[in-house]
mmCIF file of C-alpha atoms in Angstrom:
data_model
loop_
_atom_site.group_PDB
_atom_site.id
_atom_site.type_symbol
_atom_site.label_atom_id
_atom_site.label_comp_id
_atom_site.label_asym_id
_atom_site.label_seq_id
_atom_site.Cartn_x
_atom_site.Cartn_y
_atom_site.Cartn_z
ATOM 1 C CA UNK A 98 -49.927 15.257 70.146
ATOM 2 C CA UNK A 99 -48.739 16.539 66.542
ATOM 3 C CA UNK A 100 -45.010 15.197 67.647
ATOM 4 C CA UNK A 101 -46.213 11.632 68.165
ATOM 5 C CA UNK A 102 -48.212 11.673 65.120
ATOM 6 C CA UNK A 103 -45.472 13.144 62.786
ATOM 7 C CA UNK A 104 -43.131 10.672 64.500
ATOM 8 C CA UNK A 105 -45.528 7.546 64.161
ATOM 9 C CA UNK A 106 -46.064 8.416 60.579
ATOM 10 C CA UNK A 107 -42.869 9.288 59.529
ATOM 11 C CA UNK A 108 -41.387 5.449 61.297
ATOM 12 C CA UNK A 109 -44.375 3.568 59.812
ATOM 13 C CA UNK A 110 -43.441 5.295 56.283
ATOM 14 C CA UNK A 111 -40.076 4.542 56.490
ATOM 15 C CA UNK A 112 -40.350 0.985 57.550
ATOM 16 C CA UNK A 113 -43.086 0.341 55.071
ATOM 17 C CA UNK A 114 -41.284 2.186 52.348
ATOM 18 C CA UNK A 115 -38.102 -0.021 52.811
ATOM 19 C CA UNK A 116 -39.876 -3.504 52.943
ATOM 20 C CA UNK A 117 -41.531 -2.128 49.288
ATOM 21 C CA UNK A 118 -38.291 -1.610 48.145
ATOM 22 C CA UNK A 119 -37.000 -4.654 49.108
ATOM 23 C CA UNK A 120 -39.955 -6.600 47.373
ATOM 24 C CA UNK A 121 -39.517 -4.154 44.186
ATOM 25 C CA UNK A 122 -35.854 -4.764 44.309
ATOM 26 C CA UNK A 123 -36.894 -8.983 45.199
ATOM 27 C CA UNK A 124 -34.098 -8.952 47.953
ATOM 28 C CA UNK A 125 -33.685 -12.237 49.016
ATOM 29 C CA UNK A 126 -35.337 -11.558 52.950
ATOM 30 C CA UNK A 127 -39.047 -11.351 50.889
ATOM 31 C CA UNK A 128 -37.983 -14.680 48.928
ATOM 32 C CA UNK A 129 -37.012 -16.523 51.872
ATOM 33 C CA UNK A 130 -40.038 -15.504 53.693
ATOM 34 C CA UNK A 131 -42.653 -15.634 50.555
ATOM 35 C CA UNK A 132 -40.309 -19.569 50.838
ATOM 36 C CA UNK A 133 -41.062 -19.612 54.783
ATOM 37 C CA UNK A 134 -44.922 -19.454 54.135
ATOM 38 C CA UNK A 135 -45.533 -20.852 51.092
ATOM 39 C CA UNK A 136 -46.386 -17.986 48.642
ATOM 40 C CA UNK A 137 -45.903 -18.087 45.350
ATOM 41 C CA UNK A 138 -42.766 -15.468 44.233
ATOM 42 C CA UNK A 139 -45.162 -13.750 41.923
ATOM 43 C CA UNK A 140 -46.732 -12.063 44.898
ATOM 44 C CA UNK A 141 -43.438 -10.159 45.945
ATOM 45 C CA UNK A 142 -44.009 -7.657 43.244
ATOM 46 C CA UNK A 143 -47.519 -6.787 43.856
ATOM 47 C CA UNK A 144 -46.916 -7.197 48.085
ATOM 48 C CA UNK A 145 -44.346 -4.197 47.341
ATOM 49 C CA UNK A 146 -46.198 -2.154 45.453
ATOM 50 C CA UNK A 147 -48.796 -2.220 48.446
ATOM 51 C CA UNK A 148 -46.434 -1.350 50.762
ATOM 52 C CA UNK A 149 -45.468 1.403 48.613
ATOM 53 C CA UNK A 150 -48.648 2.723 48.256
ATOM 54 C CA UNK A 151 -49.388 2.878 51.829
ATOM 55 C CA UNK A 152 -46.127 4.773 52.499
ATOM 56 C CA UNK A 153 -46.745 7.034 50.104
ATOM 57 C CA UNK A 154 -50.689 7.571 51.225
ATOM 58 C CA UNK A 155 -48.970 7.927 54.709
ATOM 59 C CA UNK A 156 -46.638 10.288 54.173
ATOM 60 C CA UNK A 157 -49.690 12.291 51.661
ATOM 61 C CA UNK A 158 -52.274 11.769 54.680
ATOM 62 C CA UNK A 159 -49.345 14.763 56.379
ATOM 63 C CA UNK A 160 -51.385 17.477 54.006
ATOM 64 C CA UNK A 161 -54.709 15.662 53.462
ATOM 65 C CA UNK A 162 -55.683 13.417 56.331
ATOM 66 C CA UNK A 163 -57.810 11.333 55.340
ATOM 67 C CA UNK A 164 -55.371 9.341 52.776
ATOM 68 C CA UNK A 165 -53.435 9.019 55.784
ATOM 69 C CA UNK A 166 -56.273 7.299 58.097
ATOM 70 C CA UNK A 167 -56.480 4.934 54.743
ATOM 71 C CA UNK A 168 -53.409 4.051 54.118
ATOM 72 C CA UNK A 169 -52.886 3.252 58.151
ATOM 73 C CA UNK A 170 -56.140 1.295 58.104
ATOM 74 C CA UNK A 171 -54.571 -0.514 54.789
ATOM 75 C CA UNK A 172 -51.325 -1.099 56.278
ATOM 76 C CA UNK A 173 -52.548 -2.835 59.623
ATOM 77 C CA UNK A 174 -54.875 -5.064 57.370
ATOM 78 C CA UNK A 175 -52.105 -6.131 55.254
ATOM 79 C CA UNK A 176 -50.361 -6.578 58.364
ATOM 80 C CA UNK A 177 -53.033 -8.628 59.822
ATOM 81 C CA UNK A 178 -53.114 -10.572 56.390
ATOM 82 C CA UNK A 179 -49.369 -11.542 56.832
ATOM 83 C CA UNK A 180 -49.622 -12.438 60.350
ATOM 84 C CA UNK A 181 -52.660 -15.219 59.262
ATOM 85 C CA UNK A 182 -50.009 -16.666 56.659
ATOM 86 C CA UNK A 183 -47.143 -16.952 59.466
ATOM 87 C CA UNK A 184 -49.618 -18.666 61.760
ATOM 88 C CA UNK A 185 -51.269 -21.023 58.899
ATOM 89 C CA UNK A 186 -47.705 -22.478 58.571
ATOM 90 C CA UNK A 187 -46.849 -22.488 62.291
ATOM 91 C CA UNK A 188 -43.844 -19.496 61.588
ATOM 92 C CA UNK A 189 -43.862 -18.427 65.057
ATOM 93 C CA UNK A 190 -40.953 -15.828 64.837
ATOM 94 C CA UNK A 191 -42.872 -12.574 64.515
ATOM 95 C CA UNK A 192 -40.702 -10.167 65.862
ATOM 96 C CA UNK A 193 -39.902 -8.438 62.358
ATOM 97 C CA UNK A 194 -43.385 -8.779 61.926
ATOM 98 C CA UNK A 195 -44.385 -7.094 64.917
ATOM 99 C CA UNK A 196 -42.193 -4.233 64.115
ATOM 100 C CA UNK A 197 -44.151 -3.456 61.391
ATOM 101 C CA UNK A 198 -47.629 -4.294 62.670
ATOM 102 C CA UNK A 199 -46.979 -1.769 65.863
ATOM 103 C CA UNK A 200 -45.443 1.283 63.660
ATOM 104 C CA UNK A 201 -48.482 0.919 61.390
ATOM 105 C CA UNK A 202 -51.252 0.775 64.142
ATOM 106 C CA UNK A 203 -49.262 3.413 65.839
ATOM 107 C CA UNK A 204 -49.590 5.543 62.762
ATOM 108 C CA UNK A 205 -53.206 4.586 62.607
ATOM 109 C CA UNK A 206 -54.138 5.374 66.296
ATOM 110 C CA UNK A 207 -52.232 8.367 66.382
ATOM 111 C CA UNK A 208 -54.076 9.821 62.878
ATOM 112 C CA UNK A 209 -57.392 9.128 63.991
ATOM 113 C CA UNK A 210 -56.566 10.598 67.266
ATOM 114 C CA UNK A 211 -54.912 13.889 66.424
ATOM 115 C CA UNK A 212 -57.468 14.862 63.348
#
């Protein structure tokens, strides 16, 4: 069980801690989506600095478990956030989303599960 939760972790980390440094960095993929679902481009800032947080409370919940069932539980609601503005501007194409969504639940199930 420890192998599935260092290896959800780790993924949802990773993925998590990319997208935040794409939005830090304002790459042009969270421009044209902030474009696709009509949010305001002062939001990219503060989206990645969520993102950031919850990799780094992820990767912190490895030695104190707790932060890591937090930042899971943050992640997926975030997740859950972003997948309400896709659907309130009928953006169908969720696969990146559901990349992210599954790591991050993964991470979650597997944390509450193992501690």
């Amino acid at each position: 069980m420890y192998a599935a939760y260092l290896a959800t972790t780790l993924l949802a980390a990773a993925l998590t801690g990319s997208a935040a440094v794409a939005n830090l960095l304002r790459h042009d993929y969270p421009k044209t989506q902030a474009d696709r679902i009509n949010v305001d481009h002062k939001w990219i800032v503060p989206f990645g600095l969520l993102l950031g947080a919850g990799s780094v409370g992820l990767l912190a919940g490895l030695a104190v478990p707790p932060l890591g069932v937090l930042a899971a539980a943050g992640l997926v609601l975030y997740f859950l956030a972003a997948l309400t503005a896709h659907l309130r501007v009928h953006d169908h194409n969720l696969a990146p989303w559901s990349v992210y969504f599954i790591a991050c639940a993964a991470a979650l199930v597997t944390t509450v599960t193992y501690h």
